[in-house]
Coordinates of C-alpha atoms and ligand atoms in Angstrom, one line a residue:
M190 CA 36.0 -17.6 16.6
S191 CA 32.6 -19.3 16.5
W192 CA 29.8 -18.2 18.9
R193 CA 28.5 -21.8 19.4
D194 CA 29.4 -25.4 18.5
L195 CA 25.6 -26.7 18.9
H196 CA 22.3 -25.2 19.6
C197 CA 21.2 -25.5 23.2
G198 CA 18.7 -28.0 22.4
E199 CA 20.9 -30.6 20.6
L200 CA 23.3 -31.7 23.3
R201 CA 22.6 -35.6 23.8
S202 CA 24.5 -38.4 25.7
E203 CA 26.6 -39.1 22.4
H204 CA 28.3 -35.8 23.3
I205 CA 29.5 -36.9 26.5
G206 CA 33.1 -36.4 27.2
K207 CA 33.3 -33.5 24.3
R208 CA 34.3 -30.0 25.2
L209 CA 31.6 -27.6 23.6
T210 CA 30.5 -24.1 23.5
V211 CA 26.9 -23.0 23.6
A212 CA 25.1 -19.9 23.6
G213 CA 21.8 -18.6 24.3
W214 CA 19.5 -16.9 26.7
T215 CA 19.1 -17.6 30.4
D216 CA 15.8 -19.1 30.9
T217 CA 16.4 -19.9 34.9
R218 CA 19.1 -19.4 37.2
R219 CA 19.3 -21.5 40.5
D220 CA 21.9 -20.8 43.1
H221 CA 22.5 -23.9 45.3
G222 CA 25.0 -22.1 47.8
G223 CA 27.9 -22.9 45.9
L224 CA 26.8 -24.8 42.6
V225 CA 24.9 -22.3 40.1
F226 CA 22.6 -24.1 37.8
I227 CA 21.5 -22.3 34.6
D228 CA 19.0 -23.4 32.0
L229 CA 20.3 -21.8 28.6
R230 CA 17.8 -21.5 25.8
D231 CA 17.6 -20.9 22.2
H232 CA 15.0 -21.7 19.5
T233 CA 16.0 -25.5 19.7
G234 CA 15.4 -25.9 23.5
K235 CA 17.2 -25.8 26.6
V236 CA 20.5 -27.1 28.1
Q237 CA 21.5 -27.4 32.1
L238 CA 24.7 -25.6 32.6
V239 CA 26.5 -26.3 35.9
I240 CA 29.0 -24.1 37.4
N241 CA 30.9 -25.3 40.1
P242 CA 33.2 -22.8 41.9
E243 CA 35.8 -25.6 42.7
R244 CA 36.1 -26.2 39.0
A245 CA 36.0 -22.9 37.7
A246 CA 36.1 -19.9 40.1
D247 CA 35.9 -17.3 37.5
A248 CA 32.9 -18.7 35.8
A249 CA 31.2 -19.1 39.2
G250 CA 31.7 -15.2 40.0
V251 CA 30.1 -14.6 36.4
A252 CA 27.3 -16.9 36.9
H253 CA 26.4 -15.0 40.3
D254 CA 25.7 -12.0 38.5
V255 CA 23.6 -13.7 35.7
R256 CA 19.8 -12.8 35.7
N257 CA 16.9 -14.2 33.6
E258 CA 17.3 -13.4 29.8
F259 CA 21.0 -12.4 30.1
V260 CA 22.6 -13.7 27.0
L261 CA 25.6 -15.8 27.6
Q262 CA 28.2 -18.2 26.0
A263 CA 29.6 -21.1 28.0
E264 CA 32.3 -23.6 27.3
G265 CA 32.9 -26.8 29.1
E266 CA 32.6 -30.5 29.1
V267 CA 29.3 -32.3 28.5
V268 CA 28.7 -34.4 31.2
A269 CA 26.1 -37.4 32.0
R270 CA 23.6 -36.2 34.9
A271 CA 23.5 -38.3 37.7
P272 CA 20.7 -40.9 37.5
D273 CA 18.4 -39.0 40.0
A274 CA 18.9 -35.9 38.1
V275 CA 18.0 -37.0 34.4
N276 CA 15.1 -35.1 33.3
P277 CA 13.0 -37.4 31.0
N278 CA 10.9 -34.5 29.9
L279 CA 13.9 -32.6 28.4
P280 CA 15.5 -33.9 25.0
T281 CA 18.8 -32.8 26.6
G282 CA 17.7 -34.2 30.1
E283 CA 20.4 -36.9 30.3
V284 CA 23.3 -34.6 30.1
E285 CA 24.5 -31.1 31.4
L286 CA 27.4 -29.0 30.7
Q287 CA 30.0 -28.5 33.4
V288 CA 31.3 -25.0 32.6
D289 CA 34.8 -23.8 32.6
T290 CA 34.3 -20.3 31.2
V291 CA 31.3 -18.3 30.8
R292 CA 30.8 -15.0 29.3
I293 CA 27.9 -12.6 29.6
L294 CA 27.4 -11.2 26.1
S295 CA 24.5 -9.1 26.7
R296 CA 22.6 -8.0 30.0
S297 CA 18.8 -7.6 30.4
T298 CA 16.8 -5.0 32.3
P299 CA 14.4 -6.4 34.7
L300 CA 11.5 -7.8 32.8
P301 CA 8.0 -6.6 32.5
F302 CA 6.8 -10.1 32.8
Q303 CA 8.2 -13.6 32.9
L304 CA 8.4 -15.7 29.7
D305 CA 6.5 -18.7 31.3
E306 CA 4.0 -16.4 33.1
E307 CA 0.3 -17.3 32.6
H308 CA -2.2 -14.7 31.9
V309 CA 0.1 -12.0 30.9
D310 CA -2.1 -9.1 29.5
E311 CA -1.7 -9.3 25.7
T312 CA -1.1 -5.7 25.0
L313 CA 1.9 -6.1 27.4
R314 CA 3.0 -8.9 25.7
L315 CA 2.8 -7.2 22.1
R316 CA 4.6 -4.1 23.7
Y317 CA 7.6 -6.3 24.4
R318 CA 7.0 -8.7 21.6
W319 CA 10.8 -9.3 21.4
L320 CA 10.7 -11.1 24.7
D321 CA 7.3 -12.7 23.9
L322 CA 8.6 -14.2 20.6
R323 CA 11.4 -16.0 22.7
R324 CA 8.5 -18.3 24.0
E325 CA 8.3 -21.8 22.8
R326 CA 4.8 -21.4 21.5
M327 CA 5.7 -18.3 19.4
Q328 CA 8.9 -20.3 18.2
H329 CA 6.8 -23.4 17.2
N330 CA 4.3 -21.0 15.7
F331 CA 6.7 -19.1 13.2
R332 CA 8.5 -22.2 12.3
L333 CA 5.5 -24.0 11.5
Q334 CA 4.4 -21.2 9.2
H335 CA 7.8 -21.3 7.6
T336 CA 7.3 -24.9 7.0
V337 CA 4.1 -24.3 5.5
I338 CA 4.8 -21.4 3.4
A339 CA 7.9 -23.1 2.0
A340 CA 5.7 -26.2 0.9
I341 CA 3.1 -23.9 -0.7
R342 CA 5.9 -22.2 -2.7
R343 CA 7.3 -25.5 -3.7
T344 CA 3.9 -26.5 -4.8
M345 CA 3.4 -23.3 -6.8
D346 CA 6.8 -23.8 -8.4
E347 CA 6.1 -27.6 -9.3
L348 CA 2.8 -26.4 -10.9
D349 CA 4.4 -23.9 -13.1
F350 CA 3.3 -20.7 -11.3
I351 CA 5.5 -18.0 -11.1
D352 CA 5.9 -15.5 -8.3
V353 CA 4.9 -11.9 -9.8
W354 CA 5.0 -9.0 -7.4
T355 CA 2.2 -6.3 -7.8
P356 CA 2.0 -2.8 -6.4
S357 CA 0.9 -2.1 -2.9
M358 CA 0.0 1.5 -3.9
T359 CA -2.7 1.7 -6.5
R360 CA -6.3 2.7 -7.0
G361 CA -9.1 1.5 -4.8
T362 CA -9.7 -2.4 -5.3
P363 CA -13.3 -3.7 -4.7
E364 CA -12.9 -6.2 -2.1
G365 CA -15.7 -4.8 0.0
A366 CA -13.7 -3.0 2.7
R367 CA -12.6 0.4 3.0
D368 CA -9.3 1.5 1.6
F369 CA -6.1 2.5 3.5
L370 CA -5.0 5.7 1.7
V371 CA -1.6 7.0 1.1
P372 CA -0.9 10.7 0.3
V373 CA 1.7 11.8 -2.2
R374 CA 4.1 14.6 -1.6
L375 CA 4.7 14.9 -5.4
Q376 CA 1.1 15.4 -6.0
P377 CA -0.3 17.1 -2.7
G378 CA -3.9 16.3 -2.1
K379 CA -3.9 13.1 -4.2
F380 CA -3.9 9.5 -2.8
F381 CA -2.8 6.1 -3.6
A382 CA -5.0 3.4 -2.0
L383 CA -3.1 0.2 -0.4
A384 CA -4.2 -2.8 -2.4
Q385 CA -7.0 -4.7 -0.6
S386 CA -5.9 -7.3 -2.9
P387 CA -3.9 -7.9 -6.1
Q388 CA -7.0 -8.8 -7.9
I389 CA -7.1 -6.8 -10.8
F390 CA -3.4 -6.9 -11.3
K391 CA -3.4 -10.7 -11.4
Q392 CA -6.2 -10.3 -14.0
L393 CA -3.8 -8.2 -16.1
C394 CA -1.0 -10.6 -15.6
M395 CA -3.0 -13.2 -17.4
V396 CA -4.0 -10.7 -20.1
G397 CA -0.2 -10.2 -20.1
G398 CA 0.4 -13.8 -20.9
I399 CA 2.1 -14.7 -17.5
D400 CA -0.2 -18.0 -17.7
R401 CA 0.2 -18.8 -13.9
Y402 CA 0.8 -16.1 -11.4
Y403 CA 1.1 -16.6 -7.7
Q404 CA 2.2 -14.4 -5.0
I405 CA 2.2 -14.5 -1.1
A406 CA 0.8 -11.0 -1.3
T407 CA 0.1 -8.6 1.6
C408 CA -3.4 -7.0 1.5
W409 CA -4.7 -3.8 3.4
R410 CA -8.3 -3.8 4.5
D411 CA -9.5 -0.7 7.0
E412 CA -12.0 -3.0 9.0
D413 CA -12.5 -3.4 12.6
L414 CA -9.8 -5.8 14.0
R415 CA -11.0 -9.2 15.2
A416 CA -9.7 -12.7 16.1
D417 CA -9.3 -13.5 12.4
R418 CA -8.7 -9.8 11.2
Q419 CA -5.8 -7.5 10.9
F420 CA -5.5 -4.3 8.7
E421 CA -2.7 -6.0 6.9
F422 CA -2.5 -9.7 6.4
R423 CA -1.2 -12.3 3.5
Q424 CA -3.0 -14.0 0.9
L425 CA -1.8 -17.0 -1.2
D426 CA -2.9 -15.4 -4.1
L427 CA -3.0 -17.0 -7.6
E428 CA -4.5 -16.9 -11.2
L429 CA -4.4 -19.3 -14.1
A430 CA -5.0 -18.7 -17.7
F431 CA -7.3 -21.1 -19.7
A432 CA -8.5 -22.5 -16.5
E433 CA -11.8 -24.0 -15.6
R434 CA -13.0 -24.3 -11.8
E435 CA -11.9 -27.5 -11.6
D436 CA -8.2 -26.8 -12.4
V437 CA -8.3 -23.7 -9.7
L438 CA -9.8 -26.1 -7.1
D439 CA -7.1 -28.5 -8.0
V440 CA -4.2 -26.4 -7.3
M441 CA -5.6 -25.2 -4.0
E442 CA -6.1 -28.6 -2.8
A443 CA -2.5 -29.6 -3.9
A444 CA -1.3 -26.6 -1.7
V445 CA -3.2 -27.6 1.1
V446 CA -2.2 -31.1 0.9
A447 CA 1.3 -30.4 0.6
S448 CA 1.3 -28.0 3.8
F449 CA -0.3 -31.0 5.8
E450 CA 2.3 -33.4 4.5
A451 CA 5.2 -30.7 5.1
L452 CA 4.1 -30.9 8.8
G453 CA 3.8 -34.7 9.0
R454 CA 0.3 -34.5 9.5
E455 CA -2.4 -36.6 8.0
A456 CA -3.7 -34.7 4.9
P457 CA -7.2 -34.4 4.1
S458 CA -8.2 -36.8 1.3
R459 CA -8.6 -35.3 -2.2
P460 CA -10.8 -34.5 -4.2
F461 CA -12.4 -32.2 -1.2
P462 CA -16.2 -32.5 -1.1
R463 CA -17.9 -30.1 -3.4
L464 CA -21.3 -28.7 -2.0
A465 CA -23.7 -26.3 -3.7
Y466 CA -24.5 -23.0 -2.0
D467 CA -28.3 -23.6 -1.9
D468 CA -27.7 -27.1 -0.6
V469 CA -25.5 -25.8 2.2
M470 CA -27.9 -22.9 3.0
L471 CA -30.6 -25.4 3.5
R472 CA -28.8 -28.1 5.3
F473 CA -26.7 -26.0 7.6
G474 CA -28.0 -22.4 7.5
T475 CA -24.7 -21.0 6.6
D476 CA -22.2 -20.7 3.6
K477 CA -19.4 -22.1 5.9
P478 CA -20.7 -25.3 7.7
D479 CA -18.6 -27.2 10.0
L480 CA -19.1 -30.6 8.7
R481 CA -17.3 -32.2 11.7
Y482 CA -20.9 -32.8 13.2
G483 CA -24.3 -33.4 11.9
M484 CA -27.5 -31.8 13.2
E485 CA -28.4 -31.0 9.6
I486 CA -31.4 -28.7 9.3
Q487 CA -34.7 -30.6 7.9
E488 CA -37.5 -29.3 6.2
A489 CA -41.0 -29.1 8.0
T490 CA -42.9 -26.5 6.0
E491 CA -45.2 -28.7 4.2
V492 CA -45.8 -31.0 7.2
T493 CA -46.9 -27.9 9.4
R494 CA -48.9 -26.1 6.8
G495 CA -52.1 -27.0 8.3
S496 CA -50.9 -26.9 12.0
E497 CA -52.9 -25.4 14.5
F498 CA -50.1 -23.7 15.9
G499 CA -50.5 -20.5 14.1
V500 CA -46.6 -19.8 14.1
F501 CA -45.9 -22.7 11.9
S502 CA -49.1 -22.7 9.8
G503 CA -48.5 -18.9 9.0
A504 CA -44.9 -19.2 8.4
P505 CA -43.5 -19.2 4.9
C506 CA -41.0 -21.7 5.8
V507 CA -40.7 -23.9 8.9
R508 CA -37.5 -26.0 9.6
Y509 CA -35.7 -27.9 12.5
F510 CA -32.7 -29.7 13.7
V511 CA -32.3 -32.1 16.5
A512 CA -29.7 -31.4 19.1
P513 CA -28.3 -34.5 20.9
K514 CA -29.3 -33.2 24.3
A515 CA -32.6 -33.1 26.2
F516 CA -32.3 -29.4 27.4
S517 CA -33.6 -28.1 30.6
R518 CA -35.9 -25.2 30.9
A519 CA -32.9 -22.9 31.8
E520 CA -30.9 -24.1 28.8
L521 CA -33.8 -23.6 26.5
A522 CA -34.5 -20.1 27.7
R523 CA -30.8 -19.3 26.8
L524 CA -31.1 -20.9 23.5
E525 CA -34.0 -18.8 22.7
E526 CA -31.9 -15.7 23.8
I527 CA -29.4 -16.8 21.1
A528 CA -32.1 -17.5 18.5
K529 CA -33.5 -13.7 19.3
E530 CA -30.0 -12.5 18.7
W531 CA -30.1 -14.1 15.3
G532 CA -33.6 -12.3 14.5
A533 CA -35.8 -15.0 15.6
K534 CA -39.1 -13.7 17.8
G535 CA -38.9 -17.0 19.9
L536 CA -37.9 -20.5 19.9
A537 CA -40.1 -23.6 19.4
Y538 CA -38.9 -26.8 20.5
I539 CA -39.8 -30.3 21.6
V540 CA -37.7 -32.1 24.4
V541 CA -37.3 -35.8 23.9
D542 CA -36.4 -37.2 27.3
E543 CA -34.4 -40.3 28.1
S544 CA -37.6 -42.5 28.1
G545 CA -38.5 -41.1 24.4
E546 CA -41.4 -39.1 25.8
R547 CA -42.0 -35.6 24.2
R548 CA -42.5 -32.4 26.3
S549 CA -43.2 -29.0 24.6
P550 CA -45.3 -26.0 25.4
I551 CA -46.5 -26.3 21.6
A552 CA -47.2 -30.2 21.9
K553 CA -50.9 -29.5 22.5
F554 CA -51.3 -27.6 19.0
L555 CA -49.6 -30.4 17.2
S556 CA -51.4 -33.4 15.7
E557 CA -50.1 -37.0 16.2
D558 CA -49.0 -37.0 12.8
E559 CA -47.0 -33.6 13.0
L560 CA -45.3 -34.9 16.1
A561 CA -44.3 -38.3 14.7
S562 CA -42.9 -36.4 11.6
F563 CA -40.0 -34.9 13.4
P564 CA -37.8 -38.1 14.2
A565 CA -35.6 -37.9 17.3
E566 CA -33.7 -40.2 19.4
P567 CA -34.5 -40.3 23.3
G568 CA -32.3 -37.5 25.1
S569 CA -32.5 -35.0 22.4
T570 CA -34.2 -31.5 21.4
I571 CA -36.1 -30.6 18.3
L572 CA -35.3 -26.8 17.7
F573 CA -37.5 -25.0 15.2
G574 CA -37.1 -21.9 13.0
A575 CA -40.2 -20.4 11.3
G576 CA -40.6 -17.4 9.1
E577 CA -38.7 -16.2 5.8
P578 CA -36.2 -18.8 4.6
E579 CA -33.3 -16.2 5.1
L580 CA -34.3 -15.8 8.6
V581 CA -34.8 -19.4 9.4
A582 CA -31.4 -20.2 7.9
R583 CA -29.7 -17.7 9.9
V584 CA -31.4 -18.4 13.4
L585 CA -30.9 -22.2 12.8
G586 CA -27.5 -21.9 11.4
G587 CA -26.5 -19.6 14.5
L588 CA -27.8 -22.1 16.8
R589 CA -26.2 -25.0 15.2
V590 CA -22.9 -23.5 15.3
H591 CA -23.4 -22.5 18.7
L592 CA -24.5 -26.0 20.0
G593 CA -21.8 -27.6 18.1
R594 CA -19.3 -25.6 20.0
E595 CA -21.1 -25.7 23.4
L596 CA -21.9 -29.5 23.3
G597 CA -18.2 -30.4 22.0
L598 CA -19.7 -32.1 18.8
A599 CA -16.6 -31.5 16.7
A600 CA -13.9 -34.2 17.3
T601 CA -10.6 -32.7 17.9
G602 CA -7.8 -33.6 15.4
Q603 CA -10.4 -33.9 12.8
D604 CA -9.7 -31.8 9.7
V605 CA -12.8 -31.5 7.3
F606 CA -12.0 -29.5 4.2
H607 CA -14.7 -28.8 1.5
W608 CA -15.9 -26.6 -1.1
V609 CA -18.6 -24.3 -1.5
L610 CA -19.8 -23.8 -5.1
D611 CA -22.7 -22.4 -7.1
F612 CA -23.0 -19.0 -5.4
P613 CA -25.4 -16.6 -6.6
L614 CA -23.8 -13.8 -8.8
F615 CA -25.6 -11.0 -7.1
E616 CA -27.1 -10.1 -3.9
R617 CA -29.2 -7.2 -2.5
D618 CA -27.2 -4.7 -0.3
D619 CA -28.7 -3.0 2.7
Q620 CA -30.4 -0.4 0.4
G621 CA -31.8 -3.1 -1.6
N622 CA -29.8 -2.6 -4.7
W623 CA -28.1 -5.3 -6.4
T624 CA -24.5 -5.7 -5.9
F625 CA -21.8 -8.6 -6.3
L626 CA -21.6 -11.5 -3.8
H627 CA -17.8 -12.0 -4.4
H628 CA -16.4 -9.2 -6.4
P629 CA -17.5 -7.6 -9.7
F630 CA -15.1 -9.7 -11.9
T631 CA -16.7 -13.0 -11.0
A632 CA -18.0 -14.7 -14.2
P633 CA -21.7 -16.0 -14.3
M634 CA -22.1 -19.7 -14.9
P635 CA -21.7 -20.8 -18.4
G636 CA -25.1 -20.5 -20.0
Q637 CA -26.4 -17.7 -17.9
E638 CA -24.6 -14.7 -19.4
E639 CA -28.1 -13.3 -20.1
W640 CA -30.0 -11.4 -17.5
D641 CA -32.4 -8.7 -16.6
E642 CA -30.1 -6.0 -15.4
Q643 CA -32.8 -4.7 -13.1
D644 CA -33.3 -8.2 -11.5
P645 CA -30.4 -10.7 -11.9
S646 CA -31.9 -12.9 -9.1
G647 CA -31.2 -16.6 -9.9
I648 CA -28.1 -15.9 -11.8
Q649 CA -25.1 -18.2 -10.4
G650 CA -21.6 -17.0 -10.4
Q651 CA -18.5 -19.2 -10.8
H652 CA -17.6 -18.4 -7.2
Y653 CA -16.1 -21.0 -4.8
D654 CA -15.1 -20.7 -1.1
L655 CA -12.8 -23.2 0.7
I656 CA -14.0 -24.2 4.0
W657 CA -11.9 -25.9 6.9
N658 CA -13.7 -27.0 9.8
G659 CA -16.6 -24.0 9.6
W660 CA -13.5 -21.3 8.6
E661 CA -13.5 -19.9 5.4
L662 CA -10.1 -20.1 4.4
G663 CA -10.4 -18.2 1.1
S664 CA -12.6 -17.5 -2.3
G665 CA -12.1 -17.3 -5.8
S666 CA -13.7 -17.4 -9.1
I667 CA -13.6 -17.8 -12.8
R668 CA -13.6 -14.3 -14.1
V669 CA -15.5 -12.4 -16.5
H670 CA -12.9 -12.2 -19.8
D671 CA -15.3 -10.6 -22.2
V672 CA -15.7 -6.8 -22.0
E673 CA -19.3 -6.5 -22.8
L674 CA -20.0 -9.0 -20.0
Q675 CA -17.8 -7.1 -17.7
R676 CA -19.9 -3.9 -18.4
K677 CA -23.2 -5.6 -17.8
V678 CA -22.0 -6.8 -14.4
F679 CA -21.2 -3.3 -13.7
R680 CA -24.6 -1.8 -14.9
T681 CA -26.5 -4.6 -12.9
M682 CA -24.5 -3.0 -9.9
G683 CA -25.9 0.6 -10.7
L684 CA -22.3 1.6 -12.4
S685 CA -23.2 3.4 -15.6
D686 CA -20.8 2.8 -18.5
E687 CA -19.2 6.1 -17.9
E688 CA -18.5 5.5 -14.2
A689 CA -17.3 2.0 -14.9
D690 CA -15.0 3.6 -17.4
S691 CA -13.7 6.2 -15.0
K692 CA -13.2 3.7 -12.3
F693 CA -12.2 0.5 -14.1
G694 CA -11.4 1.9 -17.6
F695 CA -7.9 0.2 -17.4
L696 CA -9.2 -3.2 -17.1
L697 CA -12.2 -2.7 -19.7
E698 CA -9.3 -1.8 -22.1
A699 CA -7.3 -4.8 -21.1
L700 CA -10.3 -7.1 -21.4
G701 CA -10.8 -5.6 -25.0
M702 CA -7.1 -6.5 -26.0
G703 CA -7.0 -10.2 -26.0
A704 CA -7.8 -11.5 -22.4
P705 CA -7.6 -15.4 -21.9
P706 CA -10.4 -17.1 -19.9
H707 CA -8.9 -17.1 -16.5
G708 CA -9.7 -17.6 -12.8
G709 CA -8.2 -17.7 -9.5
F710 CA -8.0 -18.0 -5.7
A711 CA -6.7 -16.2 -2.5
M712 CA -6.3 -17.9 0.7
G713 CA -5.9 -16.1 4.0
I714 CA -2.3 -17.3 5.1
E715 CA -2.8 -16.3 8.5
R716 CA -5.9 -17.7 9.0
F717 CA -4.6 -21.1 7.6
I718 CA -1.4 -21.1 9.9
A719 CA -3.6 -20.2 12.8
L720 CA -5.8 -23.2 12.4
M721 CA -2.7 -25.5 11.7
A722 CA -1.2 -24.4 14.8
G723 CA -4.3 -24.7 16.8
E724 CA -4.3 -20.9 17.8
P725 CA -7.6 -19.1 18.6
D726 CA -6.8 -16.0 16.7
I727 CA -4.4 -14.8 13.9
R728 CA -2.2 -12.4 16.4
Q729 CA -0.6 -15.4 17.5
V730 CA 1.0 -16.0 14.2
I731 CA 1.9 -12.5 13.2
A732 CA 5.1 -11.3 14.3
F733 CA 4.0 -7.7 15.1
P734 CA 0.2 -7.6 15.1
K735 CA -1.9 -4.7 16.1
V736 CA -4.3 -4.6 18.8
S737 CA -8.1 -4.1 18.6
S738 CA -8.0 -0.5 18.8
G739 CA -5.9 -0.3 15.7
S740 CA -2.8 0.6 17.2
D741 CA 0.6 -1.3 17.5
P742 CA 1.5 -1.2 21.0
L743 CA 5.3 -2.0 20.4
T744 CA 6.0 1.2 18.3
G745 CA 3.0 3.3 19.5
A746 CA 1.9 3.8 15.7
P747 CA -0.3 5.4 14.6
T748 CA 1.0 8.7 15.8
P749 CA -0.1 12.4 14.7
M750 CA 2.0 14.3 12.3
P751 CA 3.5 17.7 12.4
E752 CA 1.3 20.2 10.5
A753 CA 4.4 20.9 8.2
T754 CA 4.6 17.3 7.2
L755 CA 0.9 17.0 6.2
G756 CA 1.1 20.6 4.5
D757 CA 3.7 18.9 2.2
L758 CA 1.1 16.4 1.5
G759 CA -1.8 18.8 0.9
I760 CA -3.7 17.6 4.0
R761 CA -4.9 19.5 7.1
A762 CA -5.8 17.2 10.4
L763 CA -9.0 18.0 11.9
P764 CA -9.0 18.2 15.7
Q765 CA -9.8 15.1 17.6
D766 CA -11.4 15.4 21.0
N767 CA -10.0 12.1 22.3
S768 CA -6.1 11.8 22.2
S769 CA -5.9 8.0 22.6
S770 CA -3.1 6.9 20.9
A771 CA -2.3 3.6 23.0
Ligands
LIG262 N1 -9.4 -11.4 -4.8 C1 -10.1 -12.1 -4.1 C2 -10.0 -11.8 -2.6 O1 -9.1 -11.3 -2.1 C3 -9.8 -13.5 -4.3 C4 -9.8 -14.0 -5.5 O2 -10.9 -13.8 -6.2 O3 -9.0 -14.6 -6.3 O4 -11.0 -12.4 -1.8

């Protein structure tokens, strides 16, 4: 016996006159006092079943008991709908199944929410995710995801990458987040860390002669959960031996383009623009600019050097950008609040009204020359930032993103991909110590291998980020493959040779045994899919995500463990004053 001849969404007028069996979930049931109509649904769509007691008395009896989400099998004849009953919005809308027999394969208890209900609390939806997944939006997202991942795998295969599995349980991996720890019963009191990424293993694969490695790798990072962050997520992780930066970028572009093409969408044209870090920081105030709109930041330090406006003349750096709207006082007050959130003391501006007249509390301090040096169309506002260059970049960059969104400047349906290159190799951490910007395995630019270990400022790394419409999709770099250079990077980060040996001794040993030049990349799969699907957060493309408290509403995990279990692992739990496990 087969459960079904066709999927629910596949019935068409060409099937009229055929006897067919379908199976699926009850989407709706309408009892018209005699005739019963049931919309039967599966992942392909819906079909209308008509149960007429005069034609099939038994079936009508069964249909009477049916409730939403019951699983049914129905057999009958495909007939044309009466002309006034044709539903042009439904692919199956020209036909219906005149049912002769119907079986209830599975019942459903009353539902915690209706599938088509709007504004259902997300935790409730995730608590009953098996219901939620039946929704069209979810079905669409997961099938889109499958198509994209299949296209990526095909591309990797065509480009001679091989899929190698690397361990999840390992030593800490330095990707800048906290590790999740796994206790080990066989060695009580000792812990594995769950891999934050396969970074070191993929490099060891290169030393091992794998040549081109890839993996859709699960990564674990103990960070606060956000719209684009979960404890566990996947990366398209890849590494190439004997590769230069352009080789890596080329592979990633191929994977992105193949994903668009697999979905039948217009792919971004290659090569994606390549922008330098210093340049984007100056022009957009961020290392992941949304290039769908302009509002580029302009230089005004020199022009305002001798200004009577002390905030400008005394500042190491003055910059501005022009927003395409003449803001009201109330709007400017709100923008000032935002600027302050980004660290500004205030917000200087010049409003250029529709007649071209310039209004500004600072106008009286600015000379004609100064005023004229900020070109702006009527109906716009010039917004200034003054202070240290980093602060100015942060404030104007933050305002630019805010206004880009608020003024709807990014045309929907536009997909702008670009690379950011030439990042600094090191930056200062909160304590003022030098640390890596990407991770400690990133190589310096060729020719920049010599630096003062106390002050590596100005040294650039071979690190690159891929950006889509202002979202960072992923990062990668050409790696250090020389053991002495790797030690030097560690020392610059304040890690003595002894500390480096104890933490990364195995990598240093491997680098000392014939490491080819190599580089790679990792792209966040969920973020890529969420953007592809037009979803606002990655939970919508993860089958069973966790909520922001860090819990899984479906299984109730994480849960406390019995003392005896912990004892076997050499662990004792400290008493907690809040017992929230929701
Ligand atoms: N391991 C890096 C990350 O997870 C990516 C890379 O450098 O390949 O961000």
